[in-house]
Amino acid sequence: AATSARKCYILYSRLSPPSDCLSLRNLKLSETQPLLYSASLRRNKLIWTSVVLVVVGTLAEASRLQAKTLVEAGLVRHLLISPDALFAGPSSPLWQQKSKELARLFAAHQDVLLELEQAANPDLSRGDVLSERLAAFVESAGNAFAGLVATGGDTVNALLTKLGVHGIRLLDEVEPGVALGITVGAVSIPLVTNAGAFGDAQSLRRCLERLHR
């Protein structure tokens, strides 16, 4: 954690002290409040880029309802991926087909919702593996997004680890339980994280709109 803090300080020493940089190893989404807000980044004219990937990798009903709201409002291109397809691995025809579909959605320059399909009898003991496979699946499609909204702690951690991110510089709170920040590491992109069980039906929509301000 100390190493991550030092790296954060090197990158953002002109903006703020390292106390607002969270190591992924210590990050618990339900414990990120109160969040710090950086006016310095506003002065530096940080601009949210256009294509946002929304990943719902949690079984929480709240997140499922929020995803449905996004789709019904026509705000995203929607792709469902089943646990079976992820467990089958990159060499399977289903994985490859879905990966190509995701790449095509990225290429359309519209926001994309990637949602883990609800299994009839989910094996909760393999949740960590499933999150890692989901992150690998996103990588296989090219990681062609400039902003990220993700629900579920395991999903967030797996996605950011795959991207080479070692910390998050917290900026603001979109709403209670929903953190806004900038990733620190191999890539620096705006990120909104939601523990999965927070918010109402419009929460993901507000997250998406926040990144497009």
Short mmCIF file of N, CA and C in Angstrom, two decimals, residues 81-98 116 126 129-130 132-134 136-137:
data_model
loop_
_atom_site.label_atom_id
_atom_site.label_comp_id
_atom_site.label_asym_id
_atom_site.label_seq_id
_atom_site.Cartn_x
_atom_site.Cartn_y
_atom_site.Cartn_z
N ILE A 81 -23.18 -12.00 -21.46
CA ILE A 81 -22.20 -13.07 -21.54
C ILE A 81 -22.51 -14.08 -20.43
N SER A 82 -22.58 -15.34 -20.77
CA SER A 82 -22.96 -16.36 -19.79
C SER A 82 -21.74 -16.86 -19.02
N PRO A 83 -21.93 -17.30 -17.77
CA PRO A 83 -20.83 -17.92 -17.03
C PRO A 83 -20.23 -19.11 -17.78
N ASP A 84 -21.08 -19.90 -18.45
CA ASP A 84 -20.57 -21.06 -19.20
C ASP A 84 -19.60 -20.63 -20.29
N ALA A 85 -19.91 -19.54 -20.98
CA ALA A 85 -19.02 -19.05 -22.03
C ALA A 85 -17.69 -18.61 -21.45
N LEU A 86 -17.73 -17.98 -20.29
CA LEU A 86 -16.49 -17.52 -19.66
C LEU A 86 -15.66 -18.68 -19.14
N PHE A 87 -16.32 -19.64 -18.53
CA PHE A 87 -15.59 -20.80 -18.02
C PHE A 87 -15.01 -21.65 -19.14
N ALA A 88 -15.64 -21.59 -20.32
CA ALA A 88 -15.14 -22.37 -21.46
C ALA A 88 -13.78 -21.86 -21.94
N GLY A 89 -13.51 -20.59 -21.72
CA GLY A 89 -12.19 -20.06 -22.02
C GLY A 89 -12.04 -19.49 -23.43
N PRO A 90 -10.93 -18.78 -23.66
CA PRO A 90 -10.72 -18.06 -24.92
C PRO A 90 -10.69 -18.94 -26.17
N SER A 91 -10.40 -20.22 -26.02
CA SER A 91 -10.33 -21.09 -27.20
C SER A 91 -11.69 -21.60 -27.64
N SER A 92 -12.73 -21.36 -26.84
CA SER A 92 -14.05 -21.88 -27.18
C SER A 92 -14.72 -21.01 -28.23
N PRO A 93 -15.51 -21.61 -29.14
CA PRO A 93 -16.21 -20.84 -30.17
C PRO A 93 -17.14 -19.78 -29.60
N LEU A 94 -17.82 -20.09 -28.47
CA LEU A 94 -18.76 -19.13 -27.90
C LEU A 94 -18.03 -17.90 -27.37
N TRP A 95 -16.92 -18.10 -26.68
CA TRP A 95 -16.11 -16.98 -26.20
C TRP A 95 -15.67 -16.12 -27.39
N GLN A 96 -15.16 -16.74 -28.41
CA GLN A 96 -14.65 -16.00 -29.56
C GLN A 96 -15.76 -15.23 -30.27
N GLN A 97 -16.93 -15.84 -30.37
CA GLN A 97 -18.06 -15.16 -30.99
C GLN A 97 -18.45 -13.92 -30.18
N LYS A 98 -18.56 -14.08 -28.87
CA LYS A 98 -18.95 -12.96 -28.02
C LYS A 98 -17.87 -11.88 -27.99
N LEU A 116 -23.14 -9.81 -17.03
CA LEU A 116 -23.02 -11.24 -16.78
C LEU A 116 -24.40 -11.85 -16.67
N ARG A 126 -17.05 -20.16 -7.14
CA ARG A 126 -16.14 -19.85 -8.26
C ARG A 126 -16.25 -18.38 -8.68
N VAL A 129 -12.95 -16.70 -9.80
CA VAL A 129 -12.51 -17.17 -11.12
C VAL A 129 -13.38 -16.55 -12.21
N LEU A 130 -14.67 -16.46 -11.95
CA LEU A 130 -15.59 -15.88 -12.93
C LEU A 130 -15.23 -14.41 -13.19
N GLU A 132 -12.30 -13.02 -12.88
CA GLU A 132 -11.05 -12.99 -13.64
C GLU A 132 -11.31 -13.31 -15.12
N ARG A 133 -12.19 -14.27 -15.36
CA ARG A 133 -12.52 -14.61 -16.75
C ARG A 133 -13.25 -13.45 -17.43
N LEU A 134 -14.10 -12.78 -16.70
CA LEU A 134 -14.82 -11.64 -17.27
C LEU A 134 -13.84 -10.53 -17.67
N ALA A 136 -10.67 -10.98 -18.41
CA ALA A 136 -9.91 -11.49 -19.57
C ALA A 136 -10.74 -11.39 -20.84
N PHE A 137 -12.05 -11.58 -20.73
CA PHE A 137 -12.92 -11.47 -21.88
C PHE A 137 -12.93 -10.04 -22.41
#
